[in-house]
Short mmCIF file of C-alpha atoms in Angstrom, two decimals:
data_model
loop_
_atom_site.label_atom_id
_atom_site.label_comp_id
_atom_site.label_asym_id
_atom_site.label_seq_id
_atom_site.Cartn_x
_atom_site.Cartn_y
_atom_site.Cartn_z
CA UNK A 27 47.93 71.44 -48.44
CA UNK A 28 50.88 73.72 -47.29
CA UNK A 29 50.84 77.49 -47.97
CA UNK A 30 54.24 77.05 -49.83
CA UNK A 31 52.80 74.97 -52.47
CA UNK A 32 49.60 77.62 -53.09
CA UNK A 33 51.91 79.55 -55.49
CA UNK A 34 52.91 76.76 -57.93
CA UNK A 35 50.10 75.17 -57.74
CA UNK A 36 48.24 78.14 -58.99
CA UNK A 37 50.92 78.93 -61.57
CA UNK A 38 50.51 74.89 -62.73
CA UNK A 39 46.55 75.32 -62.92
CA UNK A 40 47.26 78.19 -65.05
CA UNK A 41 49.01 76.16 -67.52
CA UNK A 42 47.12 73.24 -67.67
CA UNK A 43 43.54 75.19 -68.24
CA UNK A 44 45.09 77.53 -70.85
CA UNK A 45 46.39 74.46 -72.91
CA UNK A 46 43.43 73.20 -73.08
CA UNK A 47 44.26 70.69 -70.77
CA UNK A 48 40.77 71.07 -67.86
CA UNK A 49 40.32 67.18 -67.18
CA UNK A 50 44.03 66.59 -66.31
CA UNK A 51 43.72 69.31 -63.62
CA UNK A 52 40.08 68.09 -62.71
CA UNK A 53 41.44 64.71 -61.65
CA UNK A 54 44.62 65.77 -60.14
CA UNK A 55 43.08 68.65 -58.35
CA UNK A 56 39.50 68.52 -57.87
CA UNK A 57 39.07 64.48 -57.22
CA UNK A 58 38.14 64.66 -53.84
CA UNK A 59 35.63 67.91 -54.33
CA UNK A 60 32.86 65.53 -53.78
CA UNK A 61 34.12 65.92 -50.05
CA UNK A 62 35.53 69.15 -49.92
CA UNK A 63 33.34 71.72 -47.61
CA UNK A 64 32.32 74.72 -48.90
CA UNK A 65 32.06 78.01 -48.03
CA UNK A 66 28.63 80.20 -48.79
CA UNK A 67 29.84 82.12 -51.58
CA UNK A 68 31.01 78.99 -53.07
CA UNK A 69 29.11 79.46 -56.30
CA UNK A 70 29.62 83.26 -56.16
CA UNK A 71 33.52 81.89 -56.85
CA UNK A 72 32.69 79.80 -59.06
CA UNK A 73 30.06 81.90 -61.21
CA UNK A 74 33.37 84.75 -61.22
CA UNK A 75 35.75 82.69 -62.69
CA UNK A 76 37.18 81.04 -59.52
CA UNK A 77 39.95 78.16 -59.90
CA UNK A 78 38.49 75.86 -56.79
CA UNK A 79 41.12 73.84 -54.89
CA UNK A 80 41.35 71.68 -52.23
CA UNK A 81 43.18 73.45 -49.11
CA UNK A 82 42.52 72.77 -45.36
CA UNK A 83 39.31 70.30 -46.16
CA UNK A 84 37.51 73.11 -48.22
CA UNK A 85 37.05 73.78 -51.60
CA UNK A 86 38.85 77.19 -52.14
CA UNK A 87 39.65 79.28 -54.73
CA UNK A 88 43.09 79.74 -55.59
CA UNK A 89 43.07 82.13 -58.83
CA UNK A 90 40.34 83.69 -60.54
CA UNK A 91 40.49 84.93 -64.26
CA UNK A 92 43.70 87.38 -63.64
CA UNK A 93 46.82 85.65 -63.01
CA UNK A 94 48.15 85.51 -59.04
CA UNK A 95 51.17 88.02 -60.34
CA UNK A 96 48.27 90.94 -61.64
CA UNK A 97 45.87 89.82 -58.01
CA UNK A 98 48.87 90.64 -56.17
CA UNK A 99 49.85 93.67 -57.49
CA UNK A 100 46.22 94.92 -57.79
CA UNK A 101 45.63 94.63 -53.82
CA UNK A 102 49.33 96.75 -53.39
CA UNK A 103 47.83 99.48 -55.94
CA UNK A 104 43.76 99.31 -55.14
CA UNK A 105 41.89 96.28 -53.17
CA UNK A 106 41.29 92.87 -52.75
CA UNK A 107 38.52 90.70 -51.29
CA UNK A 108 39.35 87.57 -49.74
CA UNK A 109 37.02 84.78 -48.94
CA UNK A 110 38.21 83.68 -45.30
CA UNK A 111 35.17 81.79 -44.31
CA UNK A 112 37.36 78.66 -43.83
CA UNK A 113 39.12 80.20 -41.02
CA UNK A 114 37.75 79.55 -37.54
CA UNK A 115 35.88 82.91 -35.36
CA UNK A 116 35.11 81.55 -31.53
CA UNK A 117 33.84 84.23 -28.72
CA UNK A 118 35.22 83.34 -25.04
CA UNK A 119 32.51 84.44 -22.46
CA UNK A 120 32.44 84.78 -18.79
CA UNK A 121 34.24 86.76 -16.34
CA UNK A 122 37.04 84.39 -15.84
CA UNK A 123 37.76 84.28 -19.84
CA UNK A 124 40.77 86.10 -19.57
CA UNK A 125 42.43 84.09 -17.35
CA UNK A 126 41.48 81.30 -18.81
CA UNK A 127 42.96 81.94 -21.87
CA UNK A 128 46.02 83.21 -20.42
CA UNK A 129 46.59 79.94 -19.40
CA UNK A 130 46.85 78.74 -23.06
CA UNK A 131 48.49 81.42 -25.38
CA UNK A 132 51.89 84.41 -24.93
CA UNK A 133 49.78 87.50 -24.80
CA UNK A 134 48.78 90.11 -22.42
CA UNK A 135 44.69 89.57 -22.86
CA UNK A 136 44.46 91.62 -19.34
CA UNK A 137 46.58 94.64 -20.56
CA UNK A 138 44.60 94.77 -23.58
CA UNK A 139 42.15 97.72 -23.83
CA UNK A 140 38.41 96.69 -24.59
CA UNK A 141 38.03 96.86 -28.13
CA UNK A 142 41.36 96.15 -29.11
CA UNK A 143 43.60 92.87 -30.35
CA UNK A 144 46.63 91.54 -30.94
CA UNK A 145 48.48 88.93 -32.84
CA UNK A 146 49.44 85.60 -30.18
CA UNK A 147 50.68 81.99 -30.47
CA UNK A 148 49.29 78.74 -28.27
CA UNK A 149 51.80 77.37 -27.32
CA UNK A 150 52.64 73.49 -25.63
CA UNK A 151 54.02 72.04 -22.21
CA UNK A 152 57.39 72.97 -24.29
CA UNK A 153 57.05 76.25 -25.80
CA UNK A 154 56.42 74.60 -29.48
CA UNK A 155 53.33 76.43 -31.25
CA UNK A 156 50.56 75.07 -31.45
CA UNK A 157 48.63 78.14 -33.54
CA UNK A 158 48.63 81.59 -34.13
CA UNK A 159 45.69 83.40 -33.95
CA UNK A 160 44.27 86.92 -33.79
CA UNK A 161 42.59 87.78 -30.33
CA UNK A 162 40.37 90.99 -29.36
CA UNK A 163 38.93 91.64 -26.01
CA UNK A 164 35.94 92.96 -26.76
CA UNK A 165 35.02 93.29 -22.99
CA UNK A 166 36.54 92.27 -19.91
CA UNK A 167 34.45 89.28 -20.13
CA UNK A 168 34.08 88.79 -23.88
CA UNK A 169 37.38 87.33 -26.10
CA UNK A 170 36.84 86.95 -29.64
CA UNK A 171 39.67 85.06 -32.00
CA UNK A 172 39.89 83.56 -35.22
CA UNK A 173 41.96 80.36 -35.80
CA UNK A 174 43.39 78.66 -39.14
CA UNK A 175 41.38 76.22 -40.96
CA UNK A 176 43.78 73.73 -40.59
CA UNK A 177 44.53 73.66 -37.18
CA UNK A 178 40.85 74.01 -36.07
CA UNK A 179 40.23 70.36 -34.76
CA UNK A 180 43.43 70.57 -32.93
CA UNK A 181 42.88 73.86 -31.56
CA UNK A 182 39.71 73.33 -30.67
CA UNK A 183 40.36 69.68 -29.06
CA UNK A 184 43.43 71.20 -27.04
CA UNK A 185 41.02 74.72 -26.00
CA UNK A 186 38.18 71.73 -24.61
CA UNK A 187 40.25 70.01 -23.02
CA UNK A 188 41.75 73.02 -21.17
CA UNK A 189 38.30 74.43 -20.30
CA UNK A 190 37.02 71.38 -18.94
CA UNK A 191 39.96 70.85 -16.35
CA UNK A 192 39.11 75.07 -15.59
CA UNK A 193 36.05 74.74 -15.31
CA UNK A 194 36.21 71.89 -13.05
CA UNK A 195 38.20 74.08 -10.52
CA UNK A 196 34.97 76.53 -10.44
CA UNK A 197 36.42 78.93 -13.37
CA UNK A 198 33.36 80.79 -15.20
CA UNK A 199 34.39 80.65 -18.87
CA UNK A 200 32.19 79.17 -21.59
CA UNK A 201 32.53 79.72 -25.83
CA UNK A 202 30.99 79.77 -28.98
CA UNK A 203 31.87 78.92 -32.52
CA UNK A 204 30.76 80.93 -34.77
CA UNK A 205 29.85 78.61 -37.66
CA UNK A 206 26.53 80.87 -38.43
CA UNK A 207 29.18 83.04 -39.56
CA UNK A 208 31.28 84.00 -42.68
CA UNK A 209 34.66 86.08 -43.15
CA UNK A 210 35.69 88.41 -45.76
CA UNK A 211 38.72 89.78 -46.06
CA UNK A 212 39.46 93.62 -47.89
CA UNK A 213 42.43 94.41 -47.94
CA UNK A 214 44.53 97.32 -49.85
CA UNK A 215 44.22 101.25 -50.21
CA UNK A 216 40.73 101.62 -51.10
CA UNK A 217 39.40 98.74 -48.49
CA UNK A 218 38.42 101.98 -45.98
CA UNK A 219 36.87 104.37 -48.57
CA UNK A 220 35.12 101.26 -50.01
CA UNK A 221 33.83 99.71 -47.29
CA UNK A 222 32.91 103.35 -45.90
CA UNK A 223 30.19 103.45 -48.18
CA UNK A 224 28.50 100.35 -46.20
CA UNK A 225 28.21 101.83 -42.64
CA UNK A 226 27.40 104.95 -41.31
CA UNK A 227 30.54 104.24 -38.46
CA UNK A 228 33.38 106.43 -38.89
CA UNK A 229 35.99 104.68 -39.93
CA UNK A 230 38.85 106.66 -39.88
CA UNK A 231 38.63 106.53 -36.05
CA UNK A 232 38.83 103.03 -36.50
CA UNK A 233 42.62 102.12 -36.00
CA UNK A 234 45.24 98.85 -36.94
CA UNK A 235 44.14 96.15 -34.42
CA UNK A 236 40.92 97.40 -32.94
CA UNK A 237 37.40 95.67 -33.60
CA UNK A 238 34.52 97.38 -33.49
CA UNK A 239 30.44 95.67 -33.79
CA UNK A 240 28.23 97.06 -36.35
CA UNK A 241 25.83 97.32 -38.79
CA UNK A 242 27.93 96.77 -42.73
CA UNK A 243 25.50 97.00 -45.79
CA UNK A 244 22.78 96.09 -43.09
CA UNK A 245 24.08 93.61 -41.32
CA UNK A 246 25.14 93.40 -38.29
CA UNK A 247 28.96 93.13 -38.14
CA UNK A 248 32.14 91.84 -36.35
CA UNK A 249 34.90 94.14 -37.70
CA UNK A 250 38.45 94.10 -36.94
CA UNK A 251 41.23 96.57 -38.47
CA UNK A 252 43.90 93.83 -39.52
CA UNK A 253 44.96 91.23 -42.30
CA UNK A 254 47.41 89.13 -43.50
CA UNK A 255 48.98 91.42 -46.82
CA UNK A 256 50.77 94.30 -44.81
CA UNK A 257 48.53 96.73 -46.53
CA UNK A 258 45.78 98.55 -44.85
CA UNK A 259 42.34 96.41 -44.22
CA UNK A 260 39.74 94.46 -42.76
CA UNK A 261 38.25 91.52 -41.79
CA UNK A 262 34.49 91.26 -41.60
CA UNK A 263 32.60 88.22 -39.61
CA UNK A 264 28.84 88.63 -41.53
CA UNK A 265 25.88 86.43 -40.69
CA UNK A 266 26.24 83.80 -43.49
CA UNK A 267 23.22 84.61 -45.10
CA UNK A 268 24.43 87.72 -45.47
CA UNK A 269 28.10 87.13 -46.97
CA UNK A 270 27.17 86.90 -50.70
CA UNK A 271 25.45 90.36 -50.98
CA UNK A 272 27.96 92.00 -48.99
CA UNK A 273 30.98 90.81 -51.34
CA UNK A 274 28.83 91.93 -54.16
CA UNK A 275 28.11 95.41 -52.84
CA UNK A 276 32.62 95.23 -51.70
CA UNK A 277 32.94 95.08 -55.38
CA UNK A 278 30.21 97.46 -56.67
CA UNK A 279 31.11 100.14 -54.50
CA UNK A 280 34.60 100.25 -55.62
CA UNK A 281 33.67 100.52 -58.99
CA UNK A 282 35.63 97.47 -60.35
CA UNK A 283 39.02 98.81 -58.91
CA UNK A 284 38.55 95.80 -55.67
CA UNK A 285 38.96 92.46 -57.30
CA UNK A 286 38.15 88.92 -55.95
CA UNK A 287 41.30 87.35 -54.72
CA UNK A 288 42.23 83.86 -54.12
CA UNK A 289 44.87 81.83 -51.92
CA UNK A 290 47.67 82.06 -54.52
CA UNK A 291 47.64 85.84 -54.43
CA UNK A 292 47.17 86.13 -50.44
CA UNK A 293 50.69 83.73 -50.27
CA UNK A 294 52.41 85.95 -52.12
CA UNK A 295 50.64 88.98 -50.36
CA UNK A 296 51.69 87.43 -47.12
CA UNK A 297 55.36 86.58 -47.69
CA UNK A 298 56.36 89.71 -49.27
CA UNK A 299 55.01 91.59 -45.32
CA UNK A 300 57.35 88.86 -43.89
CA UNK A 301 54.45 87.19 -42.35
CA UNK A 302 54.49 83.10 -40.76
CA UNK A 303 52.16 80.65 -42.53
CA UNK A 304 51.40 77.83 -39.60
CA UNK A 305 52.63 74.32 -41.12
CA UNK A 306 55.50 75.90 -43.02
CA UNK A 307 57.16 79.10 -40.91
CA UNK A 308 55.68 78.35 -37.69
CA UNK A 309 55.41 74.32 -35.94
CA UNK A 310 54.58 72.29 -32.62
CA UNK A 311 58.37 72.19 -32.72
CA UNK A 312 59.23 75.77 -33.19
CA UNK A 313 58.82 78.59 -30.40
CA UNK A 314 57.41 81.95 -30.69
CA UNK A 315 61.19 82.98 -30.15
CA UNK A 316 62.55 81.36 -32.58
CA UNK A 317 59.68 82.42 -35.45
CA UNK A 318 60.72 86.04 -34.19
CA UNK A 319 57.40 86.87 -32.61
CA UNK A 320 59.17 88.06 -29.35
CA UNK A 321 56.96 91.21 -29.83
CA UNK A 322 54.07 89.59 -29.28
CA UNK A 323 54.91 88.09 -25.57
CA UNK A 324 53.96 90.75 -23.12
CA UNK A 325 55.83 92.44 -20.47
CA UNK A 326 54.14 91.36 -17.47
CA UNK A 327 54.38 87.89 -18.98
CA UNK A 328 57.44 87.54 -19.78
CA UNK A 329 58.00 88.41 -16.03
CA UNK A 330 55.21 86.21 -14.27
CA UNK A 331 55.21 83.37 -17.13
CA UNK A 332 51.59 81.48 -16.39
CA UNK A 333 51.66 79.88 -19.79
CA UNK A 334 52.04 76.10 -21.10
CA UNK A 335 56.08 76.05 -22.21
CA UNK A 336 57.18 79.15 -20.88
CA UNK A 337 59.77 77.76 -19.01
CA UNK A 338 61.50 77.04 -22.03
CA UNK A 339 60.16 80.82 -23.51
CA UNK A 340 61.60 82.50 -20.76
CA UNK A 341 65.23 80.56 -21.15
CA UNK A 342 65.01 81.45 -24.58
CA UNK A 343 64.32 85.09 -23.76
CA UNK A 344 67.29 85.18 -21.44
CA UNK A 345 69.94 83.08 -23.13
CA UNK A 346 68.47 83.50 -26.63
CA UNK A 347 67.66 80.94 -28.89
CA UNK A 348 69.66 77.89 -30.85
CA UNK A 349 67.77 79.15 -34.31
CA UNK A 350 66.39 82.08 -36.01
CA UNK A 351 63.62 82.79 -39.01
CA UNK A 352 65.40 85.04 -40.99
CA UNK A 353 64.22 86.51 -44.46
CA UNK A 354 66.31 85.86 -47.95
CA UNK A 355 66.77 87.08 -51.74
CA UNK A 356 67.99 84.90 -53.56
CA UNK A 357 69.23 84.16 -57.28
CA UNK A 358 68.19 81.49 -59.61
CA UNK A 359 64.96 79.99 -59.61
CA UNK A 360 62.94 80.76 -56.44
CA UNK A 361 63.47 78.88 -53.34
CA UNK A 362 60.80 76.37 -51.89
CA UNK A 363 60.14 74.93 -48.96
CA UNK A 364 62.35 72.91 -47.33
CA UNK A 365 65.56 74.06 -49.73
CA UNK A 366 68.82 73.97 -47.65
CA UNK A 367 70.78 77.18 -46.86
CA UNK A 368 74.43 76.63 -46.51
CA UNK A 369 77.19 79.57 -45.32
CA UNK A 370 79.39 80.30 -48.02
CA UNK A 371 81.76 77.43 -46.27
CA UNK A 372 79.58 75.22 -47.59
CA UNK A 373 78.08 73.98 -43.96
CA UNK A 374 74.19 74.00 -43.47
CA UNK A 375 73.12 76.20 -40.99
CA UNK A 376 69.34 75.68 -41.81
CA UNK A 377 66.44 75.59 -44.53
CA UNK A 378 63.89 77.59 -46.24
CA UNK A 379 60.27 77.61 -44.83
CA UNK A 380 58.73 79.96 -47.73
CA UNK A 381 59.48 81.31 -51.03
CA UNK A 382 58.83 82.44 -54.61
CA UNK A 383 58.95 85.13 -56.77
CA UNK A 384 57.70 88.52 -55.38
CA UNK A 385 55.77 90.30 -58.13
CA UNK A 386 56.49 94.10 -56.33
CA UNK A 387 59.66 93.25 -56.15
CA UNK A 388 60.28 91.42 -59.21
CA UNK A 389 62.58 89.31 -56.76
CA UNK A 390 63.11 85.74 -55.69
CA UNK A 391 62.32 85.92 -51.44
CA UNK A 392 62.09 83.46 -48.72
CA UNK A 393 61.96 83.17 -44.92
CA UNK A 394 63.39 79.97 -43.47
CA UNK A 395 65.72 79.12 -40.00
CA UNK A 396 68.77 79.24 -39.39
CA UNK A 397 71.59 79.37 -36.31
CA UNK A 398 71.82 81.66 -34.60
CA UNK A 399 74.70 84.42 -35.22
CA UNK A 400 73.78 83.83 -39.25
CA UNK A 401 70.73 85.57 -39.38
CA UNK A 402 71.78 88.93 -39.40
CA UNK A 403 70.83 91.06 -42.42
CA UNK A 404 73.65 91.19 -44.84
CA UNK A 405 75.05 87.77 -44.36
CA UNK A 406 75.99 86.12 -47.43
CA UNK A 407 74.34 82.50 -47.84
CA UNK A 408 74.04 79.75 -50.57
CA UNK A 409 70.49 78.28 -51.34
CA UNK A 410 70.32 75.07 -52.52
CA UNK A 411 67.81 74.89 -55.23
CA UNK A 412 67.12 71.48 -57.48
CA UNK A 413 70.86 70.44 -56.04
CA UNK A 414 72.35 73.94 -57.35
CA UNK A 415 73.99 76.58 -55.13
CA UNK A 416 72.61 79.63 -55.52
CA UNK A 417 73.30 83.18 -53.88
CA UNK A 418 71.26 84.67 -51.26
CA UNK A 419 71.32 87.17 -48.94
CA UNK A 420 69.54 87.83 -45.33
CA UNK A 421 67.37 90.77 -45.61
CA UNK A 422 65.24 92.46 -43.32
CA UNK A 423 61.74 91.44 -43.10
CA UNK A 424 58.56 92.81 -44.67
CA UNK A 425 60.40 92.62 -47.87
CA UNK A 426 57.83 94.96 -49.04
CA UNK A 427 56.95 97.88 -46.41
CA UNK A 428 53.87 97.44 -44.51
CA UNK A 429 50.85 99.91 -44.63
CA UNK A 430 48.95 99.89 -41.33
CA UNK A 431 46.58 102.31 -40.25
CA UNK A 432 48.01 103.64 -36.98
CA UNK A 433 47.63 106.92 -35.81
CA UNK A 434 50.13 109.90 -36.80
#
């Protein structure tokens, strides 16, 4: 299922269950549940008033008992705990991992301090992305990233078949998946002072983008400062049989104020920081240029390439590229995926990616490409919506300001 349709979908199960209506949304929904894989706290969900759904091969929940307007909001104003546990954690070992996975992805690994992460995209032979994914260098000889549930088998397939032909050439890199493991998610203002209460680490000296090991609530811990909202948080990797009595203390120790979140809430989390969902905003067929992620290719990089595509990065880089993500507001009913944006000529000049309502901003947004030289903030557009013009105009992404921890 694609992240765009997480928001409706939720908004449609909504409906259906509150008229009464639960075995027209257990066959359209839940028919295949039977092969759905689950995550540990799958009954914790359930048992908590979890709307399961089928998304990436799992059985996830996309609601719970608040609507995904009140989830969202709640995270902006106190917390929210996401189960993640879908999502993919590998560790790279050996003391040629670095290179190794140079070879595959935009980023610096080298440059990074141990301890410390940053956002990157694999990329193909030309330049197209193949994921994003979060990567820390714990040590010089330890990487640790987490890739998306959906793209696993390809990721994984594509990382084998790159470590094989490495290792063949005597490179000393070898990996683990961590499928003994869980992920939570806490994200929002009280996600430190909460989860402070769990671990005798300080962690205020704990900054946006740095991972730390330790013991949480007694067990022992992969913890990295980051998330997918734009508000301050976390992202735990727990021993599995750990997971459910960890979310349970998340919840007790915030005294109500951190609710359980599901996917529909986390889209609308996600687009309002301006952030790419892979399979809508990001594709083998769209560059880390064009998706705006320039940022994230690193200096010496950009000036010694060593990556699959970068020939066709680094042209990009120089000449700039033929498209552009840009973010929208619109009028009218919300834009969806694949809506056409038009100049106000009437010519298309490219389509929308993501979009719905924003409950902070009690606005219509959307991201979505288009040429170059039109994505500007300011320009005036037209979105076509059910065959209907509509106006729009680029803004200036996060739509809603982010809330990182960095220091002063």
């Amino acid at each position: 299922m694609r992240g765009a349709g997480l928001w409706q979908l939720g908004q449609s199960i909504t409906r259906r269950v509150a008229q009464g209506d639960k075995k027209a949304v257990a066959r359209r929904y839940f028919a295949s549940e039977a092969e759905l894989k689950r995550t540990v706290l799958y009954d914790f969900h359930v048992a908590n008033g979890g709307k399961m759904v089928p998304f990436a091969g799992w059985g996830m929940p996309i609601q719970y008992k608040d609507s995904i307007m009140d989830s969202t909001l709640n995270c902006r104003q106190n917390g929210s705990l996401f189960d993640v546990s879908h999502m993919c954690g590998l560790s790279l070992k050996g003391k040629d991992s670095i290179p190794f996975l140079e070879k595959l992805v935009i980023a610096d690994v080298a440059g990074l301090a141990p301890g410390t992460g940053t956002l990157t995209v694999f990329t193909n032979e030309k330049g197209g992305s193949i994921d994003d994914s979060v990567i820390t260098k714990v040590t010089d000889d330890h990487i640790y990233l987490v890739v998306n549930a959906g793209c696993r088998d390809k990721d994984l397939a594509h990382i084998e078949e790159h470590m094989k032909a490495f290792k063949a050439k005597g490179g000393d890199v070898s990996w683990h998946i961590h499928d003994e493991r869980s992920l939570l998610a806490l994200q929002g203002p009280l996600a430190a002072p909460t989860l402070q209460h769990l671990t005798k680490e300080d962690l205020s000296k704990l900054y946006f983008g740095e991972f730390r090991i330790l013991d949480i609530n007694g067990a022992h811990c992969f913890l990295t400062r980051t998330g997918y909202t734009g508000e301050d948080g976390f992202e735990i990797s727990v021993p599995s049989e750990h997971a459910v009595d960890l979310a349970k203390a998340i919840l007790e120790k915030s005294e109500g104020k951190v609710r359980l979140t599901g996917l529909g809430a986390r889209d609308s989390l996600r687009l309002e920081a301006g952030l790419c969902l892979y399979g809508n905003d990001m594709e083998q067929h769209v560059t880390p240029v064009e998706a705006g992620l320039t940022w994230a290719i690193g200096k010496r990089r950009r000036a010694e390439g060593g990556f699959l595509g970068a020939q066709v990065i680094l042209k990009q880089l120089e000449e700039g590229p033929s498209i552009r993500r840009a973010g929208f507001i619109s009028s009218g009913p919300p834009a969806r995926s694949h809506s056409e944006i038009q100049n106000e000529k009437g010519e298309t000049i490219g389509e929308v990616t993501s979009g719905g309502f924003s409950p902070c901003l009690k606005k219509n947004i959307a991201m979505g490409y288009v040429k170059s030289g039109s994505h500007k903030a300011g320009t005036k557009v037209k979105i076509i919506v059910r065959g209907k013009a509509y106006d729009g105009t680029v803004t200036k992404m996060p739509f809603v300001p982010t809330k990182y921890y960095k220091p002063s």
